[in-house]
Amino acid sequence: MTARVDVRRLDSKFGAMLLQFAKAADAVFVRGDGLIVEPLVGAFAAALRNSDAWKYANDPAAHIASYAELEDDE
């Protein structure tokens, strides 16, 4: 199953139900970059806060600038 979380507008009810579903299914989350996340509130929140989507949503200019820095290092 695929679920997308809009980090620009977090919905606590959706998040809670998603966690409940994953626990009931004895499943884990796999973020787009391959990070495996246990269905626990803290782990789920940390995975969101450390995602590229979160970084972009909270500071698009800095996130885009980080790509330029990567190119400069090459």
PDB file of N, CA and C in Angstrom:
ATOM      1  N   MET A   1       0.842  -1.164   0.000  1.00  0.00           N
ATOM      2  CA  MET A   1       0.000   0.000   0.000  1.00  0.00           C
ATOM      3  C   MET A   1       0.896   1.239   0.000  1.00  0.00           C
ATOM      4  N   THR A   2       0.482   2.247  -0.692  1.00  0.00           N
ATOM      5  CA  THR A   2       1.210   3.512  -0.732  1.00  0.00           C
ATOM      6  C   THR A   2       0.360   4.597  -0.088  1.00  0.00           C
ATOM      7  N   ALA A   3       0.991   5.380   0.755  1.00  0.00           N
ATOM      8  CA  ALA A   3       0.309   6.525   1.382  1.00  0.00           C
ATOM      9  C   ALA A   3       1.233   7.722   1.267  1.00  0.00           C
ATOM     10  N   ARG A   4       0.672   8.862   1.021  1.00  0.00           N
ATOM     11  CA  ARG A   4       1.455  10.095   0.958  1.00  0.00           C
ATOM     12  C   ARG A   4       0.982  11.017   2.066  1.00  0.00           C
ATOM     13  N   VAL A   5       1.946  11.624   2.722  1.00  0.00           N
ATOM     14  CA  VAL A   5       1.649  12.565   3.801  1.00  0.00           C
ATOM     15  C   VAL A   5       2.061  13.951   3.320  1.00  0.00           C
ATOM     16  N   ASP A   6       1.123  14.856   3.290  1.00  0.00           N
ATOM     17  CA  ASP A   6       1.409  16.224   2.876  1.00  0.00           C
ATOM     18  C   ASP A   6       1.994  16.960   4.074  1.00  0.00           C
ATOM     19  N   VAL A   7       3.306  17.145   4.076  1.00  0.00           N
ATOM     20  CA  VAL A   7       3.959  17.762   5.225  1.00  0.00           C
ATOM     21  C   VAL A   7       3.683  19.263   5.314  1.00  0.00           C
ATOM     22  N   ARG A   8       3.094  19.834   4.279  1.00  0.00           N
ATOM     23  CA  ARG A   8       2.719  21.248   4.348  1.00  0.00           C
ATOM     24  C   ARG A   8       1.502  21.432   5.224  1.00  0.00           C
ATOM     25  N   ARG A   9       0.684  20.382   5.322  1.00  0.00           N
ATOM     26  CA  ARG A   9      -0.548  20.429   6.117  1.00  0.00           C
ATOM     27  C   ARG A   9      -0.718  19.100   6.832  1.00  0.00           C
ATOM     28  N   LEU A  10       0.012  18.928   7.903  1.00  0.00           N
ATOM     29  CA  LEU A  10      -0.088  17.668   8.635  1.00  0.00           C
ATOM     30  C   LEU A  10      -1.479  17.519   9.235  1.00  0.00           C
ATOM     31  N   ASP A  11      -2.014  16.335   9.113  1.00  0.00           N
ATOM     32  CA  ASP A  11      -3.337  16.014   9.636  1.00  0.00           C
ATOM     33  C   ASP A  11      -3.151  14.941  10.707  1.00  0.00           C
ATOM     34  N   SER A  12      -3.276  15.335  11.962  1.00  0.00           N
ATOM     35  CA  SER A  12      -3.007  14.400  13.058  1.00  0.00           C
ATOM     36  C   SER A  12      -3.947  13.202  13.037  1.00  0.00           C
ATOM     37  N   LYS A  13      -5.182  13.408  12.618  1.00  0.00           N
ATOM     38  CA  LYS A  13      -6.136  12.290  12.565  1.00  0.00           C
ATOM     39  C   LYS A  13      -5.700  11.277  11.498  1.00  0.00           C
ATOM     40  N   PHE A  14      -5.294  11.776  10.331  1.00  0.00           N
ATOM     41  CA  PHE A  14      -4.812  10.888   9.276  1.00  0.00           C
ATOM     42  C   PHE A  14      -3.571  10.134   9.745  1.00  0.00           C
ATOM     43  N   GLY A  15      -2.632  10.852  10.359  1.00  0.00           N
ATOM     44  CA  GLY A  15      -1.415  10.226  10.857  1.00  0.00           C
ATOM     45  C   GLY A  15      -1.706   9.147  11.886  1.00  0.00           C
ATOM     46  N   ALA A  16      -2.617   9.433  12.812  1.00  0.00           N
ATOM     47  CA  ALA A  16      -2.969   8.458  13.847  1.00  0.00           C
ATOM     48  C   ALA A  16      -3.611   7.215  13.236  1.00  0.00           C
ATOM     49  N   MET A  17      -4.475   7.411  12.267  1.00  0.00           N
ATOM     50  CA  MET A  17      -5.126   6.271  11.616  1.00  0.00           C
ATOM     51  C   MET A  17      -4.128   5.472  10.779  1.00  0.00           C
ATOM     52  N   LEU A  18      -3.193   6.154  10.159  1.00  0.00           N
ATOM     53  CA  LEU A  18      -2.158   5.481   9.381  1.00  0.00           C
ATOM     54  C   LEU A  18      -1.281   4.622  10.293  1.00  0.00           C
ATOM     55  N   LEU A  19      -0.901   5.174  11.441  1.00  0.00           N
ATOM     56  CA  LEU A  19      -0.121   4.419  12.416  1.00  0.00           C
ATOM     57  C   LEU A  19      -0.914   3.219  12.937  1.00  0.00           C
ATOM     58  N   GLN A  20      -2.179   3.433  13.237  1.00  0.00           N
ATOM     59  CA  GLN A  20      -3.031   2.351  13.735  1.00  0.00           C
ATOM     60  C   GLN A  20      -3.153   1.235  12.687  1.00  0.00           C
ATOM     61  N   PHE A  21      -3.332   1.610  11.441  1.00  0.00           N
ATOM     62  CA  PHE A  21      -3.440   0.622  10.368  1.00  0.00           C
ATOM     63  C   PHE A  21      -2.151  -0.191  10.250  1.00  0.00           C
ATOM     64  N   ALA A  22      -1.015   0.495  10.258  1.00  0.00           N
ATOM     65  CA  ALA A  22       0.271  -0.191  10.121  1.00  0.00           C
ATOM     66  C   ALA A  22       0.503  -1.154  11.284  1.00  0.00           C
ATOM     67  N   LYS A  23       0.156  -0.730  12.493  1.00  0.00           N
ATOM     68  CA  LYS A  23       0.309  -1.609  13.661  1.00  0.00           C
ATOM     69  C   LYS A  23      -0.581  -2.837  13.534  1.00  0.00           C
ATOM     70  N   ALA A  24      -1.833  -2.632  13.137  1.00  0.00           N
ATOM     71  CA  ALA A  24      -2.781  -3.746  12.999  1.00  0.00           C
ATOM     72  C   ALA A  24      -2.326  -4.722  11.913  1.00  0.00           C
ATOM     73  N   ALA A  25      -1.674  -4.197  10.876  1.00  0.00           N
ATOM     74  CA  ALA A  25      -1.207  -5.034   9.770  1.00  0.00           C
ATOM     75  C   ALA A  25       0.176  -5.622  10.056  1.00  0.00           C
ATOM     76  N   ASP A  26       0.725  -5.299  11.227  1.00  0.00           N
ATOM     77  CA  ASP A  26       2.080  -5.728  11.595  1.00  0.00           C
ATOM     78  C   ASP A  26       3.066  -5.336  10.491  1.00  0.00           C
ATOM     79  N   ALA A  27       2.958  -4.060  10.079  1.00  0.00           N
ATOM     80  CA  ALA A  27       3.745  -3.545   8.959  1.00  0.00           C
ATOM     81  C   ALA A  27       4.659  -2.419   9.427  1.00  0.00           C
ATOM     82  N   VAL A  28       5.548  -2.022   8.563  1.00  0.00           N
ATOM     83  CA  VAL A  28       6.401  -0.856   8.787  1.00  0.00           C
ATOM     84  C   VAL A  28       6.211   0.084   7.604  1.00  0.00           C
ATOM     85  N   PHE A  29       6.695   1.300   7.755  1.00  0.00           N
ATOM     86  CA  PHE A  29       6.683   2.258   6.663  1.00  0.00           C
ATOM     87  C   PHE A  29       8.041   2.216   5.985  1.00  0.00           C
ATOM     88  N   VAL A  30       8.054   2.429   4.690  1.00  0.00           N
ATOM     89  CA  VAL A  30       9.303   2.558   3.951  1.00  0.00           C
ATOM     90  C   VAL A  30       9.230   3.885   3.205  1.00  0.00           C
ATOM     91  N   ARG A  31      10.056   4.821   3.637  1.00  0.00           N
ATOM     92  CA  ARG A  31      10.060   6.147   3.021  1.00  0.00           C
ATOM     93  C   ARG A  31      10.629   6.042   1.610  1.00  0.00           C
ATOM     94  N   GLY A  32      10.379   7.011   0.777  1.00  0.00           N
ATOM     95  CA  GLY A  32      10.821   7.003  -0.613  1.00  0.00           C
ATOM     96  C   GLY A  32      12.303   6.775  -0.800  1.00  0.00           C
ATOM     97  N   ASP A  33      13.111   7.187   0.174  1.00  0.00           N
ATOM     98  CA  ASP A  33      14.557   6.996   0.081  1.00  0.00           C
ATOM     99  C   ASP A  33      15.016   5.666   0.676  1.00  0.00           C
ATOM    100  N   GLY A  34      14.041   4.830   1.083  1.00  0.00           N
ATOM    101  CA  GLY A  34      14.363   3.506   1.595  1.00  0.00           C
ATOM    102  C   GLY A  34      14.431   3.387   3.105  1.00  0.00           C
ATOM    103  N   LEU A  35      14.329   4.495   3.831  1.00  0.00           N
ATOM    104  CA  LEU A  35      14.357   4.454   5.288  1.00  0.00           C
ATOM    105  C   LEU A  35      13.176   3.644   5.802  1.00  0.00           C
ATOM    106  N   ILE A  36      13.447   2.683   6.673  1.00  0.00           N
ATOM    107  CA  ILE A  36      12.390   1.875   7.268  1.00  0.00           C
ATOM    108  C   ILE A  36      11.998   2.519   8.592  1.00  0.00           C
ATOM    109  N   VAL A  37      10.699   2.727   8.775  1.00  0.00           N
ATOM    110  CA  VAL A  37      10.188   3.443   9.936  1.00  0.00           C
ATOM    111  C   VAL A  37       9.153   2.584  10.657  1.00  0.00           C
ATOM    112  N   GLU A  38       9.401   2.342  11.935  1.00  0.00           N
ATOM    113  CA  GLU A  38       8.441   1.601  12.746  1.00  0.00           C
ATOM    114  C   GLU A  38       7.183   2.445  12.924  1.00  0.00           C
ATOM    115  N   PRO A  39       6.021   1.819  13.059  1.00  0.00           N
ATOM    116  CA  PRO A  39       4.772   2.578  13.228  1.00  0.00           C
ATOM    117  C   PRO A  39       4.600   3.094  14.665  1.00  0.00           C
ATOM    118  N   LEU A  40       5.507   3.949  15.065  1.00  0.00           N
ATOM    119  CA  LEU A  40       5.476   4.594  16.373  1.00  0.00           C
ATOM    120  C   LEU A  40       5.441   6.098  16.153  1.00  0.00           C
ATOM    121  N   VAL A  41       4.727   6.822  16.989  1.00  0.00           N
ATOM    122  CA  VAL A  41       4.553   8.260  16.795  1.00  0.00           C
ATOM    123  C   VAL A  41       5.902   8.963  16.657  1.00  0.00           C
ATOM    124  N   GLY A  42       6.831   8.702  17.567  1.00  0.00           N
ATOM    125  CA  GLY A  42       8.126   9.381  17.536  1.00  0.00           C
ATOM    126  C   GLY A  42       8.923   9.065  16.282  1.00  0.00           C
ATOM    127  N   ALA A  43       8.950   7.802  15.899  1.00  0.00           N
ATOM    128  CA  ALA A  43       9.698   7.395  14.703  1.00  0.00           C
ATOM    129  C   ALA A  43       9.068   7.997  13.446  1.00  0.00           C
ATOM    130  N   PHE A  44       7.741   7.985  13.404  1.00  0.00           N
ATOM    131  CA  PHE A  44       7.010   8.534  12.262  1.00  0.00           C
ATOM    132  C   PHE A  44       7.272  10.041  12.145  1.00  0.00           C
ATOM    133  N   ALA A  45       7.180  10.748  13.267  1.00  0.00           N
ATOM    134  CA  ALA A  45       7.410  12.196  13.264  1.00  0.00           C
ATOM    135  C   ALA A  45       8.842  12.520  12.864  1.00  0.00           C
ATOM    136  N   ALA A  46       9.806  11.766  13.387  1.00  0.00           N
ATOM    137  CA  ALA A  46      11.209  12.005  13.041  1.00  0.00           C
ATOM    138  C   ALA A  46      11.453  11.756  11.560  1.00  0.00           C
ATOM    139  N   ALA A  47      10.842  10.721  11.015  1.00  0.00           N
ATOM    140  CA  ALA A  47      11.005  10.422   9.590  1.00  0.00           C
ATOM    141  C   ALA A  47      10.431  11.541   8.734  1.00  0.00           C
ATOM    142  N   LEU A  48       9.339  12.122   9.169  1.00  0.00           N
ATOM    143  CA  LEU A  48       8.763  13.251   8.425  1.00  0.00           C
ATOM    144  C   LEU A  48       9.683  14.462   8.512  1.00  0.00           C
ATOM    145  N   ARG A  49      10.125  14.793   9.734  1.00  0.00           N
ATOM    146  CA  ARG A  49      10.958  15.991   9.937  1.00  0.00           C
ATOM    147  C   ARG A  49      12.306  15.911   9.228  1.00  0.00           C
ATOM    148  N   ASN A  50      12.789  14.722   8.992  1.00  0.00           N
ATOM    149  CA  ASN A  50      14.085  14.550   8.327  1.00  0.00           C
ATOM    150  C   ASN A  50      13.958  14.260   6.841  1.00  0.00           C
ATOM    151  N   SER A  51      12.759  14.351   6.300  1.00  0.00           N
ATOM    152  CA  SER A  51      12.553  14.045   4.883  1.00  0.00           C
ATOM    153  C   SER A  51      12.876  15.253   4.006  1.00  0.00           C
ATOM    154  N   ASP A  52      13.200  14.977   2.754  1.00  0.00           N
ATOM    155  CA  ASP A  52      13.420  16.060   1.798  1.00  0.00           C
ATOM    156  C   ASP A  52      12.161  16.900   1.627  1.00  0.00           C
ATOM    157  N   ALA A  53      11.003  16.254   1.669  1.00  0.00           N
ATOM    158  CA  ALA A  53       9.732  16.978   1.514  1.00  0.00           C
ATOM    159  C   ALA A  53       9.560  18.000   2.638  1.00  0.00           C
ATOM    160  N   TRP A  54       9.886  17.610   3.862  1.00  0.00           N
ATOM    161  CA  TRP A  54       9.770  18.514   5.017  1.00  0.00           C
ATOM    162  C   TRP A  54      10.728  19.688   4.851  1.00  0.00           C
ATOM    163  N   LYS A  55      11.972  19.375   4.476  1.00  0.00           N
ATOM    164  CA  LYS A  55      12.971  20.430   4.315  1.00  0.00           C
ATOM    165  C   LYS A  55      12.542  21.414   3.232  1.00  0.00           C
ATOM    166  N   TYR A  56      12.006  20.900   2.140  1.00  0.00           N
ATOM    167  CA  TYR A  56      11.539  21.773   1.062  1.00  0.00           C
ATOM    168  C   TYR A  56      10.337  22.603   1.510  1.00  0.00           C
ATOM    169  N   ALA A  57       9.374  21.964   2.162  1.00  0.00           N
ATOM    170  CA  ALA A  57       8.153  22.666   2.572  1.00  0.00           C
ATOM    171  C   ALA A  57       8.437  23.772   3.576  1.00  0.00           C
ATOM    172  N   ASN A  58       9.446  23.585   4.411  1.00  0.00           N
ATOM    173  CA  ASN A  58       9.743  24.563   5.445  1.00  0.00           C
ATOM    174  C   ASN A  58      10.734  25.634   5.025  1.00  0.00           C
ATOM    175  N   ASP A  59      11.552  25.365   4.014  1.00  0.00           N
ATOM    176  CA  ASP A  59      12.512  26.360   3.525  1.00  0.00           C
ATOM    177  C   ASP A  59      12.921  26.008   2.098  1.00  0.00           C
ATOM    178  N   PRO A  60      12.041  26.283   1.127  1.00  0.00           N
ATOM    179  CA  PRO A  60      12.324  25.890  -0.254  1.00  0.00           C
ATOM    180  C   PRO A  60      13.636  26.461  -0.792  1.00  0.00           C
ATOM    181  N   ALA A  61      13.946  27.706  -0.480  1.00  0.00           N
ATOM    182  CA  ALA A  61      15.155  28.328  -1.020  1.00  0.00           C
ATOM    183  C   ALA A  61      16.407  27.611  -0.516  1.00  0.00           C
ATOM    184  N   ALA A  62      16.446  27.301   0.772  1.00  0.00           N
ATOM    185  CA  ALA A  62      17.616  26.613   1.333  1.00  0.00           C
ATOM    186  C   ALA A  62      17.729  25.205   0.763  1.00  0.00           C
ATOM    187  N   HIS A  63      16.604  24.544   0.581  1.00  0.00           N
ATOM    188  CA  HIS A  63      16.627  23.187   0.049  1.00  0.00           C
ATOM    189  C   HIS A  63      17.170  23.184  -1.383  1.00  0.00           C
ATOM    190  N   ILE A  64      16.705  24.108  -2.184  1.00  0.00           N
ATOM    191  CA  ILE A  64      17.179  24.194  -3.570  1.00  0.00           C
ATOM    192  C   ILE A  64      18.661  24.586  -3.590  1.00  0.00           C
ATOM    193  N   ALA A  65      19.065  25.486  -2.712  1.00  0.00           N
ATOM    194  CA  ALA A  65      20.474  25.894  -2.639  1.00  0.00           C
ATOM    195  C   ALA A  65      21.376  24.716  -2.281  1.00  0.00           C
ATOM    196  N   SER A  66      20.855  23.768  -1.500  1.00  0.00           N
ATOM    197  CA  SER A  66      21.668  22.605  -1.119  1.00  0.00           C
ATOM    198  C   SER A  66      22.039  21.772  -2.343  1.00  0.00           C
ATOM    199  N   TYR A  67      21.195  21.772  -3.359  1.00  0.00           N
ATOM    200  CA  TYR A  67      21.527  21.058  -4.594  1.00  0.00           C
ATOM    201  C   TYR A  67      22.682  21.744  -5.311  1.00  0.00           C
ATOM    202  N   ALA A  68      22.696  23.064  -5.299  1.00  0.00           N
ATOM    203  CA  ALA A  68      23.782  23.811  -5.926  1.00  0.00           C
ATOM    204  C   ALA A  68      25.091  23.532  -5.201  1.00  0.00           C
ATOM    205  N   GLU A  69      25.040  23.404  -3.877  1.00  0.00           N
ATOM    206  CA  GLU A  69      26.243  23.099  -3.091  1.00  0.00           C
ATOM    207  C   GLU A  69      26.775  21.726  -3.464  1.00  0.00           C
ATOM    208  N   LEU A  70      25.880  20.766  -3.686  1.00  0.00           N
ATOM    209  CA  LEU A  70      26.309  19.427  -4.083  1.00  0.00           C
ATOM    210  C   LEU A  70      27.020  19.458  -5.426  1.00  0.00           C
ATOM    211  N   GLU A  71      26.516  20.247  -6.360  1.00  0.00           N
ATOM    212  CA  GLU A  71      27.143  20.374  -7.676  1.00  0.00           C
ATOM    213  C   GLU A  71      28.513  21.025  -7.578  1.00  0.00           C
ATOM    214  N   ASP A  72      28.653  21.996  -6.682  1.00  0.00           N
ATOM    215  CA  ASP A  72      29.937  22.684  -6.508  1.00  0.00           C
ATOM    216  C   ASP A  72      31.004  21.742  -5.949  1.00  0.00           C
ATOM    217  N   ASP A  73      30.583  20.758  -5.161  1.00  0.00           N
ATOM    218  CA  ASP A  73      31.516  19.809  -4.565  1.00  0.00           C
ATOM    219  C   ASP A  73      32.049  18.803  -5.569  1.00  0.00           C
ATOM    220  N   GLU A  74      31.376  18.654  -6.695  1.00  0.00           N
ATOM    221  CA  GLU A  74      31.781  17.653  -7.694  1.00  0.00           C
ATOM    222  C   GLU A  74      32.927  18.078  -8.522  1.00  0.00           C
TER     223      GLU A  74
END
